[in-house]
CSV table of C-alpha atoms in Angstrom, one decimal:
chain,number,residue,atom,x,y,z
A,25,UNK,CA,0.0,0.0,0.0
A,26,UNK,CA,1.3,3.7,-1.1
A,27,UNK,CA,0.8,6.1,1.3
A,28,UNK,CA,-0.2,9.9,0.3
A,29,UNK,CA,2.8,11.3,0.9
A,30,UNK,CA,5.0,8.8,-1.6
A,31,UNK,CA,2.1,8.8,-4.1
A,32,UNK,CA,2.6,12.9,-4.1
A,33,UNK,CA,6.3,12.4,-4.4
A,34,UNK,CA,5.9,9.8,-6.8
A,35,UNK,CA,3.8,12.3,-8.9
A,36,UNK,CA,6.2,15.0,-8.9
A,37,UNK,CA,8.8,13.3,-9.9
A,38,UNK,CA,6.7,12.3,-12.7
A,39,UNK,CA,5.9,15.9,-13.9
A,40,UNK,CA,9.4,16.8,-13.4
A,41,UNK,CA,10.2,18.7,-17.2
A,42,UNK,CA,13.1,16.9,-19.0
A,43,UNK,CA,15.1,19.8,-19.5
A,44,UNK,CA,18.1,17.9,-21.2
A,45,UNK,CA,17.7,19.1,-24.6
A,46,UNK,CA,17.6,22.6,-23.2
A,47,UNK,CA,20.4,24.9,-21.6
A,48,UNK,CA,18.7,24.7,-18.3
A,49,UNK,CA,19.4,22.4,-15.5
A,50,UNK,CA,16.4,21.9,-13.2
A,51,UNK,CA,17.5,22.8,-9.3
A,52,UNK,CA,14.0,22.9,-7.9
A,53,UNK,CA,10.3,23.1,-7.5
A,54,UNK,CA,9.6,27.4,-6.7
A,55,UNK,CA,5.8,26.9,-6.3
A,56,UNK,CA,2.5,25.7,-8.0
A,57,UNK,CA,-0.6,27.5,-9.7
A,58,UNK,CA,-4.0,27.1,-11.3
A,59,UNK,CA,-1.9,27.3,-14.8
A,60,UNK,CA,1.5,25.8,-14.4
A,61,UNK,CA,4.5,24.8,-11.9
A,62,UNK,CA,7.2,27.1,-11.5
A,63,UNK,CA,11.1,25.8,-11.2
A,64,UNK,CA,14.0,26.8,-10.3
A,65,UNK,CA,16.7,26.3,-12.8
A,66,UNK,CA,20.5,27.1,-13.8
A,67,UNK,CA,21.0,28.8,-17.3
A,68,UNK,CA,24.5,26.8,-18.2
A,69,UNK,CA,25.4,29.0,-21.0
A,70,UNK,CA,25.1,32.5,-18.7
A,71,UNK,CA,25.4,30.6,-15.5
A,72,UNK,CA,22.7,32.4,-13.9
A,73,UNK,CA,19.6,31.4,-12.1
A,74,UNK,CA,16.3,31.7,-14.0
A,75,UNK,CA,12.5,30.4,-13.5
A,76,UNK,CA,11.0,28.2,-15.6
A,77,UNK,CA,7.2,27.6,-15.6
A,78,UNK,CA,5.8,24.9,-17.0
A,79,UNK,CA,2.4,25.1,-18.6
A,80,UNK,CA,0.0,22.9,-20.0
A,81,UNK,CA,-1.0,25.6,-22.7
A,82,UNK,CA,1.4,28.0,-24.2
A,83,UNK,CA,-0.4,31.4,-24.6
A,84,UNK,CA,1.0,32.5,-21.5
A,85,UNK,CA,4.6,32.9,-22.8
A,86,UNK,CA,3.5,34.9,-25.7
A,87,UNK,CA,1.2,37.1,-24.0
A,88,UNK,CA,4.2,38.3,-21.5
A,89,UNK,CA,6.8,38.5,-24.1
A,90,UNK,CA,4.4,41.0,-25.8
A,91,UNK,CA,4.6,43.0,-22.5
A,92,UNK,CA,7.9,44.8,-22.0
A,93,UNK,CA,7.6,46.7,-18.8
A,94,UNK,CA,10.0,47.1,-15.7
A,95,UNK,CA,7.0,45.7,-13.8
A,96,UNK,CA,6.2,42.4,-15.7
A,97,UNK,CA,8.7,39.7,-15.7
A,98,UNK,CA,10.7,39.5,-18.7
A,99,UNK,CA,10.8,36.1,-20.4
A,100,UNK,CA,14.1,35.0,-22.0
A,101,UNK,CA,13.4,32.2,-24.0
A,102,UNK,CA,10.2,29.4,-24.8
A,103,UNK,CA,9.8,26.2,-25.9
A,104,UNK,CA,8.3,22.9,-25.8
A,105,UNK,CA,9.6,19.6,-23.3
A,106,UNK,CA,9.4,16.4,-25.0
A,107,UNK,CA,6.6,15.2,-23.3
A,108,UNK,CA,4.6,18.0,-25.2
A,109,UNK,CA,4.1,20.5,-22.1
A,110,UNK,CA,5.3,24.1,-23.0
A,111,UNK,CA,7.7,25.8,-20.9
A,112,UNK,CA,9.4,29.3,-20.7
A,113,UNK,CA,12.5,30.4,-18.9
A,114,UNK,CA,12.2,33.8,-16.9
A,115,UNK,CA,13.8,36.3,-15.0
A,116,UNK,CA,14.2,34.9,-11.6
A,117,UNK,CA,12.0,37.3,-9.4
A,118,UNK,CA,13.7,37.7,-6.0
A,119,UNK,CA,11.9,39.4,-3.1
A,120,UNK,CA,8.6,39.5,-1.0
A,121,UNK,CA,5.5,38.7,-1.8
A,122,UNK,CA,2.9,41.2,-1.4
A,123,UNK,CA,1.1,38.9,1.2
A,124,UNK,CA,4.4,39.2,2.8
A,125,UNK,CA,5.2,42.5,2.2
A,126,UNK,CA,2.0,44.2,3.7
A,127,UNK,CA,2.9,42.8,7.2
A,128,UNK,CA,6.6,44.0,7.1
A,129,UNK,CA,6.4,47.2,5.5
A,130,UNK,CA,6.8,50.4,7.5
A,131,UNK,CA,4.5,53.3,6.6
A,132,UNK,CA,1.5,54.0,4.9
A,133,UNK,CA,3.0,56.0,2.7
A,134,UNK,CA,5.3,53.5,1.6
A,135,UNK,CA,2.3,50.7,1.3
A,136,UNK,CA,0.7,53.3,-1.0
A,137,UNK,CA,4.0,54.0,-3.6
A,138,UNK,CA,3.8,50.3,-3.9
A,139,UNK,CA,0.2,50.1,-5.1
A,140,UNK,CA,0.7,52.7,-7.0
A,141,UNK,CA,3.7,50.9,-8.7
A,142,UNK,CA,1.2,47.8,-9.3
A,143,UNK,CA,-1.1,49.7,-11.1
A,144,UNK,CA,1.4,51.0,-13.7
A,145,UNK,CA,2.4,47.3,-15.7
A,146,UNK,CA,-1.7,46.4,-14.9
A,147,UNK,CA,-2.5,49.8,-16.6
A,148,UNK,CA,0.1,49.0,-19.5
A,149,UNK,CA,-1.1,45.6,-20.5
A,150,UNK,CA,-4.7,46.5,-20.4
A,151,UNK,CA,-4.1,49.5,-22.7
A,152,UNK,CA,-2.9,46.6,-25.1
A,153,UNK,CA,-5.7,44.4,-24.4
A,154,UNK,CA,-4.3,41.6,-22.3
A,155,UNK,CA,-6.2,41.9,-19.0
A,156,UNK,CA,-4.4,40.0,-15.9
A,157,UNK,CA,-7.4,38.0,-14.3
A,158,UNK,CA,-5.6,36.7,-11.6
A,159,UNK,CA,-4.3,39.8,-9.6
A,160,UNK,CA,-3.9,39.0,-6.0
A,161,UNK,CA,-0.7,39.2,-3.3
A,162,UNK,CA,0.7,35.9,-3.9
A,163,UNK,CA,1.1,37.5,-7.9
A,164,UNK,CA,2.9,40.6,-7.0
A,165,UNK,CA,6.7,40.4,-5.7
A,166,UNK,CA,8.1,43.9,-4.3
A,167,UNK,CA,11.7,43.8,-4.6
A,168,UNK,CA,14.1,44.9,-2.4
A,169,UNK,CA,14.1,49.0,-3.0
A,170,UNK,CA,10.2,48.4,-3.5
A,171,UNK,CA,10.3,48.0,-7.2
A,172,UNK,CA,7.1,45.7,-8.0
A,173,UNK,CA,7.1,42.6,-10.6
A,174,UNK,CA,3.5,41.4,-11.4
A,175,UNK,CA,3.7,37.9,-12.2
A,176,UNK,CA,1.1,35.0,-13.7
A,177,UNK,CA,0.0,36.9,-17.0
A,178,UNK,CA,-2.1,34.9,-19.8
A,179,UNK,CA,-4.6,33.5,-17.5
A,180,UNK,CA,-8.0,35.4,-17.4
A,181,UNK,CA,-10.0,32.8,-17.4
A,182,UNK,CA,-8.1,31.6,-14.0
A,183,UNK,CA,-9.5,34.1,-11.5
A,184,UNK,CA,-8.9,33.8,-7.3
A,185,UNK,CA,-12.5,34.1,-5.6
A,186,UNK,CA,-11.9,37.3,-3.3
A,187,UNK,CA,-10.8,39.2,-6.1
A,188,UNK,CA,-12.9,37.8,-8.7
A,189,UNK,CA,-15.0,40.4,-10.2
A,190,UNK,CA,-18.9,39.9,-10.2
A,191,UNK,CA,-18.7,39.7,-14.0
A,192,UNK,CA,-15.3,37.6,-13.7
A,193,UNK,CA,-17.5,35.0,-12.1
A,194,UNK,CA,-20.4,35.0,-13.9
A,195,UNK,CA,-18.6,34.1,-17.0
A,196,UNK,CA,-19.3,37.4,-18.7
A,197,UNK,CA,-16.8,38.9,-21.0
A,198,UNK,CA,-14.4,40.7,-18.9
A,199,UNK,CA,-12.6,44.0,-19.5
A,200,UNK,CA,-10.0,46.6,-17.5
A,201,UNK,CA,-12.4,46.9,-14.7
A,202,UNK,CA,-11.7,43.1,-13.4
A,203,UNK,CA,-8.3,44.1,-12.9
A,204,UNK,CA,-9.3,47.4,-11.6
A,205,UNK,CA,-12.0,45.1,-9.0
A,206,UNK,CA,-9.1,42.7,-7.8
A,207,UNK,CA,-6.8,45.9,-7.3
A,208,UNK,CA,-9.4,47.1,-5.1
A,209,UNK,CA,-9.5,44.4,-2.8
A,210,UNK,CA,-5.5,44.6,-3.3
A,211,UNK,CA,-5.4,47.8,-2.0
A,212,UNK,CA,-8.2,47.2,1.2
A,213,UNK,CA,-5.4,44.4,2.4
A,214,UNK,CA,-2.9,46.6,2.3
A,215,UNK,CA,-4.6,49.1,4.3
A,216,UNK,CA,-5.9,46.3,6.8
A,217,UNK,CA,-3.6,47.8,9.5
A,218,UNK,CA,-4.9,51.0,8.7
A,219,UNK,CA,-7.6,51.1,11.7
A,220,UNK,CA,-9.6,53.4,11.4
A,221,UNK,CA,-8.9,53.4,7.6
A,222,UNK,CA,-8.7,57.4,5.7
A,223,UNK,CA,-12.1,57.9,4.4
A,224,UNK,CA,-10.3,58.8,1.0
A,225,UNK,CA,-8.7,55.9,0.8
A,226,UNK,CA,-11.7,53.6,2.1
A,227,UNK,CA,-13.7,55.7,-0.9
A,228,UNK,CA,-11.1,54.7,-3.2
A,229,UNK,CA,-11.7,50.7,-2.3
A,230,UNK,CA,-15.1,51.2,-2.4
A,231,UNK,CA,-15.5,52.7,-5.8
A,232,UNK,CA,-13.1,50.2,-7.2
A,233,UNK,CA,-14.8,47.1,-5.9
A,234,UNK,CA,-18.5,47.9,-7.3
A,235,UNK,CA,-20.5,45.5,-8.5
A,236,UNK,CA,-21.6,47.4,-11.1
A,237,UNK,CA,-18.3,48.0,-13.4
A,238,UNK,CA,-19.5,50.9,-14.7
A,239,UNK,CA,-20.0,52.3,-11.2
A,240,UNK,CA,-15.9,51.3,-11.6
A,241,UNK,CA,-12.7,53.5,-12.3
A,242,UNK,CA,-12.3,52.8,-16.0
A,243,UNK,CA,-8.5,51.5,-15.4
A,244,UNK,CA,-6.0,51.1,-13.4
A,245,UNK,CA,-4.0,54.3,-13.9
A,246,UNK,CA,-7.4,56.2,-12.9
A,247,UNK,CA,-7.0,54.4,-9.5
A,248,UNK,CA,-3.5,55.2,-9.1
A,249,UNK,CA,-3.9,58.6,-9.7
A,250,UNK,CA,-6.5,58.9,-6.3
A,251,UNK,CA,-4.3,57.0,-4.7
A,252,UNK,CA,-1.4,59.4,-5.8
A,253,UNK,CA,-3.8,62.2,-4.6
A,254,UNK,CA,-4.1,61.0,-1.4
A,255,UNK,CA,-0.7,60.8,-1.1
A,256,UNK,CA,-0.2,64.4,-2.3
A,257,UNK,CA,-3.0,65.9,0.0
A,258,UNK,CA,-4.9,67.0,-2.8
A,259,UNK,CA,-8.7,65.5,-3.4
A,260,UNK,CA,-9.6,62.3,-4.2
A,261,UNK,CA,-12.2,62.5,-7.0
A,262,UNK,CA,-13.9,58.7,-5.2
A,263,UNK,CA,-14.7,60.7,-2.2
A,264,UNK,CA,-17.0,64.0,-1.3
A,265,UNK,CA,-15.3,65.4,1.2
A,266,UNK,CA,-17.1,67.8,3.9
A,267,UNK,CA,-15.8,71.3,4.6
A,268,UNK,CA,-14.4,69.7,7.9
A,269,UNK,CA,-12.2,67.3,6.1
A,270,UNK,CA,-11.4,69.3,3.2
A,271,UNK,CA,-9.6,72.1,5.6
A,272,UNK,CA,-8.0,69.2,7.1
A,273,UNK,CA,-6.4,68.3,3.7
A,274,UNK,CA,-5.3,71.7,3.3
A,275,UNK,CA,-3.8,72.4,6.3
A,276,UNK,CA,-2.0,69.5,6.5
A,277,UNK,CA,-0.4,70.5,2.6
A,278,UNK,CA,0.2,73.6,4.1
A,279,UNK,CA,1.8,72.6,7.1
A,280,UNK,CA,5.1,74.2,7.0
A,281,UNK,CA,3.9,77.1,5.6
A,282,UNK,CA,1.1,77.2,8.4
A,283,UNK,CA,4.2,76.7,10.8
A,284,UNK,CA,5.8,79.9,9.8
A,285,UNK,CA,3.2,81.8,9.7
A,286,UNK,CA,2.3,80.8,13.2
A,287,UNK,CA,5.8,81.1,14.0
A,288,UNK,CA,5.8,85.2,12.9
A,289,UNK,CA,2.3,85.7,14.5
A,290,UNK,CA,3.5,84.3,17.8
A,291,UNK,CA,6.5,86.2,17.8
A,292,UNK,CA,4.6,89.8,16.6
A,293,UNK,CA,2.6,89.2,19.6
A,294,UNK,CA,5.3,88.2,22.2
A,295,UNK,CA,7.1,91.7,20.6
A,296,UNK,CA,4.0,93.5,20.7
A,297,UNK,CA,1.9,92.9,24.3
A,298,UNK,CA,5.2,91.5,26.2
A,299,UNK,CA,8.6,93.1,25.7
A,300,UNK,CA,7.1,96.1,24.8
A,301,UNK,CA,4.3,95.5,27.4
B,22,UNK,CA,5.3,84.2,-13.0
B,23,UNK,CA,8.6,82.9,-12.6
B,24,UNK,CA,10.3,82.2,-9.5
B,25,UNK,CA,12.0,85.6,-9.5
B,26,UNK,CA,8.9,88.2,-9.8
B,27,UNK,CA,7.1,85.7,-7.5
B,28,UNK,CA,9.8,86.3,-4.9
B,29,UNK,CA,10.6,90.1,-5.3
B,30,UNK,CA,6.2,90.7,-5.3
B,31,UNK,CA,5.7,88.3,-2.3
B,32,UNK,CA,8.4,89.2,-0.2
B,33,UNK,CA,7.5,92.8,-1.1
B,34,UNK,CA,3.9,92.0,-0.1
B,35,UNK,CA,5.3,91.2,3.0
B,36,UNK,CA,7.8,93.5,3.6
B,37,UNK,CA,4.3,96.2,3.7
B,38,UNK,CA,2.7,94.1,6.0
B,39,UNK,CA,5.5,93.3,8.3
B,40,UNK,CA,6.1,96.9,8.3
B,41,UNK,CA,2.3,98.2,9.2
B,42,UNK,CA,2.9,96.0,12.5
B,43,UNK,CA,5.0,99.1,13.6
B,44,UNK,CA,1.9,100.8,14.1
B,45,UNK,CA,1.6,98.4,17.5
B,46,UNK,CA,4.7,100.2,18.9
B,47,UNK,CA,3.6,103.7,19.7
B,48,UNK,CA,7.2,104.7,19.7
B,49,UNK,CA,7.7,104.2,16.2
B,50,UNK,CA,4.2,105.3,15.0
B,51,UNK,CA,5.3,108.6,13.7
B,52,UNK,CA,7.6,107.0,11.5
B,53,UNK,CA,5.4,104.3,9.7
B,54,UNK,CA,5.9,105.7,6.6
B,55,UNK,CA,9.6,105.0,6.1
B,56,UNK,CA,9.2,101.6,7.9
B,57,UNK,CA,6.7,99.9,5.5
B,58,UNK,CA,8.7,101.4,2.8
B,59,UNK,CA,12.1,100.0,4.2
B,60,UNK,CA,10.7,96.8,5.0
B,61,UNK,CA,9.2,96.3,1.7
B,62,UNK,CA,12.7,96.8,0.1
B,63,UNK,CA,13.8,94.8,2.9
B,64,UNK,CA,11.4,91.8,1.7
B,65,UNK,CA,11.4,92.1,-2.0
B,66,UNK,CA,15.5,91.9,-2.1
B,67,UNK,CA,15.0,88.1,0.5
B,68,UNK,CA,12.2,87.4,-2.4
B,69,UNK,CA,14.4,87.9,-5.1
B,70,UNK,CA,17.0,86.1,-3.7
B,71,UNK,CA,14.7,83.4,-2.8
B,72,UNK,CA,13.4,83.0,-5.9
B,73,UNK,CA,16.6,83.3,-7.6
B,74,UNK,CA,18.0,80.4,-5.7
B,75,UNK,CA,14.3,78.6,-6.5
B,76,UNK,CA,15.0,78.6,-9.8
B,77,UNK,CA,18.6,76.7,-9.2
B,78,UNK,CA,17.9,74.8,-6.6
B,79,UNK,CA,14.6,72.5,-6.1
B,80,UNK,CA,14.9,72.2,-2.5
B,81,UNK,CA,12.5,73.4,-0.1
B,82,UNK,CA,14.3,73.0,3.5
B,83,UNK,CA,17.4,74.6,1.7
B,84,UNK,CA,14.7,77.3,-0.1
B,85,UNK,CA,13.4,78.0,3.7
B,86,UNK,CA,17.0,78.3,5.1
B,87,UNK,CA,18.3,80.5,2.5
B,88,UNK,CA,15.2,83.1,2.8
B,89,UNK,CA,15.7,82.9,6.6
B,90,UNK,CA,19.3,83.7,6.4
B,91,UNK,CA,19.1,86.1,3.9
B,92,UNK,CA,15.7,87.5,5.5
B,93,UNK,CA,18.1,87.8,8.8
B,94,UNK,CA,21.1,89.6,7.1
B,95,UNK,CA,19.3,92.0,5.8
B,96,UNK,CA,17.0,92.9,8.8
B,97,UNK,CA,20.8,92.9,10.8
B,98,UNK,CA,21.9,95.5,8.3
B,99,UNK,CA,18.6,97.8,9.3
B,100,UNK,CA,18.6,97.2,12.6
B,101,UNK,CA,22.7,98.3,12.9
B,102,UNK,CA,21.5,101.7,11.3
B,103,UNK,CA,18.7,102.1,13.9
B,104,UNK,CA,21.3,100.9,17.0
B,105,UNK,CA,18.8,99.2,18.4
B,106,UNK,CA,15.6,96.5,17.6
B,107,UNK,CA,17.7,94.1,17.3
B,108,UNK,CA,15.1,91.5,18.5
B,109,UNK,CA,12.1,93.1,17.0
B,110,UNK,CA,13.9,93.8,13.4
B,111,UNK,CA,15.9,90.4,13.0
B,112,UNK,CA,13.7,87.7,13.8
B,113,UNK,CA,10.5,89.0,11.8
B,114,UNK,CA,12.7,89.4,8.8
B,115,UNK,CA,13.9,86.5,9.1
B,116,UNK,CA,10.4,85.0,9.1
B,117,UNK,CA,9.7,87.3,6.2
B,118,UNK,CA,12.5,85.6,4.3
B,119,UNK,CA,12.0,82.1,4.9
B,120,UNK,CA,8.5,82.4,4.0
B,121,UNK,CA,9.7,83.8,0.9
B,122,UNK,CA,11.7,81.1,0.7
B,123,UNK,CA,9.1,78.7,0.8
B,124,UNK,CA,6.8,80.2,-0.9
B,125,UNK,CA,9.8,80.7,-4.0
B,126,UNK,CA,9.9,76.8,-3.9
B,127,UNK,CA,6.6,75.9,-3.9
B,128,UNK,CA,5.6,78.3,-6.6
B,129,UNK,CA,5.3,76.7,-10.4
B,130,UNK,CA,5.7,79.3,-12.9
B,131,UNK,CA,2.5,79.4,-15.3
B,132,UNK,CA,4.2,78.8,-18.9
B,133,UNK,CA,3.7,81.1,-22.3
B,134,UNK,CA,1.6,79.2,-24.7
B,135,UNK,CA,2.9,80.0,-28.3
């Protein structure tokens, strides 16, 4: 009798490529997806390290190589194994995952630069058509001086459940606005330590999570640009913000020229009813 | 605007207001004339040297401490003629100027469309 255990290694060593006729040498299994198993692998002729990913239908490879972007991961080289499965060698992404990443970094601020840097290879490849589908943490790796590498392209069909857009589920045809749904929830995790979360930046969730897509920003660079408002202290066009708030915003954009200000005021005064008293 | 005007008109701007707060001090009063006008000179010269360094330099904490430095140079200078104000001269044109400074930074010139 084969227990569980040996029957999984048995099966792994089974899918295992056969890289011989390549210039790769297999080092190691990386991780697993809904569209492929990703290795770890030695390029002999540069005598670097690379990631291979093997698939079971090759669009993927030909979808990213049509994206050149310092955010999507650049493939070097495709082909097909001998057993008939397709496979592509990659840049090997070292870093953090977002899932990671969101309970190590620091600020705000610097949870927000990263978003922002999400939304720029999301925003490029939609404005050439090819819409991600399967945005989530575990697809995003922030790099070590937070440059961001969006990874798992050619799969919209594939889809995680919590940031799955109404429409994504339901089969429909699916445009920019999935993306912009899943970057939505993207963003709400990253602002989960956030408590109470900025009512601009809740507003900014909110609009990007609608159920209605048309309720939706229209793409991701729309998004990015709130978020960058935010950032900036100026207003976010997802939230109404009362006269309260708004003079909030201001003063706090204002804040070092409200200091100095203050700072001559207090000193005309102290001239004014004290020395000269 | 460019940086420059936007300095010499701001720090002039405030040189005129800085200057009116003379009317507080009844000692001075009689002279509020030739305060303001001093003290606008006074500001538009730490605007336009704001703004002049504005335009090389994007930096604001560097924009601020130049205005405040030059701001408190110049007020030293007047205060030296009056021998005396020292205190009540220096530091609120040295304010003056690192507003100016600030302000200089922060400014974006509208640009000519041809």
């Amino acid at each position: 009798m084969i227990s569980d255990r040996v029957l999984a290694k048995l099966k792994a060593a089974a899918e295992r490529p056969d890289l011989s006729a390549t210039r790769y040498r297999l080092l190691g299994e990386i991780g697993r997806g809904g569209m492929g198993v990703v290795y770890l692998a030695e390029d002999a002729q540069l005598g670097r390290e690379v990631a291979i990913k093997v698939l079971d239908e090759d669009s993927e490879a030909r979808v990213l190589a049509s994206l050149e972007h310092p955010g999507i991961v650049p493939v070097h080289e495709a082909g097909v194994l001998p057993d008939g499965r397709s496979y592509y060698a990659m840049k090997l992404v070292r870093g953090t995952r977002l899932d990671v990443f969101r309970e190590i970094a620091a600020s705000l601020p610097d949870r927000l630069r990263v978003f922002q840097r999400i939304c720029e290879p999301v925003a490029f490849a939609n404005a050439r058509s090819v819409i991600h589908g399967d945005l989530k943490p575990a697809n995003i790796m922030v790099g070590e001086f937070g440059e961001v590498l969006v990874m798992d392209w050619g799969a919209p069909g594939a889809g995680t459940p919590p940031f799955m857009a109404p429409e994504q589920v339901n089969g429909e045809q699916v445009d920019a606005r999935a993306d912009v749904f899943a970057l939505g929830r993207i963003l709400a995790i990253l602002l989960e330590r956030e408590e109470p979360m900025p009512k601009p930046l809740a507003s900014i969730c909110r609009k990007a999570t609608q159920p209605d897509r048309a309720l939706r920003y229209d793409g991701a660079l729309a998004m990015a640009a709130d978020v960058a408002a935010y950032l900036d202290c100026l207003p976010v066009a997802a939230h109404r913000e009362t006269l309260w708030e708004r003079s909030a915003r201001l003063a706090l954009r204002h804040r070092t020229l409200l200091a100095l200000v203050a700072a001559y005021l207090a000193m005309r005064l102290i001239v004014i009813f004290w020395i000269r008293g | 605007m460019g940086k420059l005007w936007f300095g010499i008109l701001l720090g002039g701007i405030l040189g005129i207001l800085d200057g009116l707060t003379a009317w507080f001090t009844p000692a001075v009063r009689s002279q509020i004339a030739g305060i303001v006008v001093g003290s606008m000179i006074k500001g538009a010269i730490a605007g336009a040297v704001a703004g002049w360094f504005a335009k090389k330099v994007n930096s604001v904490p560097l924009g601020i401490l130049v205005g405040l430095v030059v701001g408190m140079l110049l007020a030293y200078g007047v205060a030296a003629l009056q021998h005396g104000y020292y205190f009540e001269i220096m530091l609120p044109g040295s304010l003056v100027g690192a507003i100016a400074g600030y302000a200089t930074q922060k400014h974006r010139p509208s640009r000519a469309i041809s």
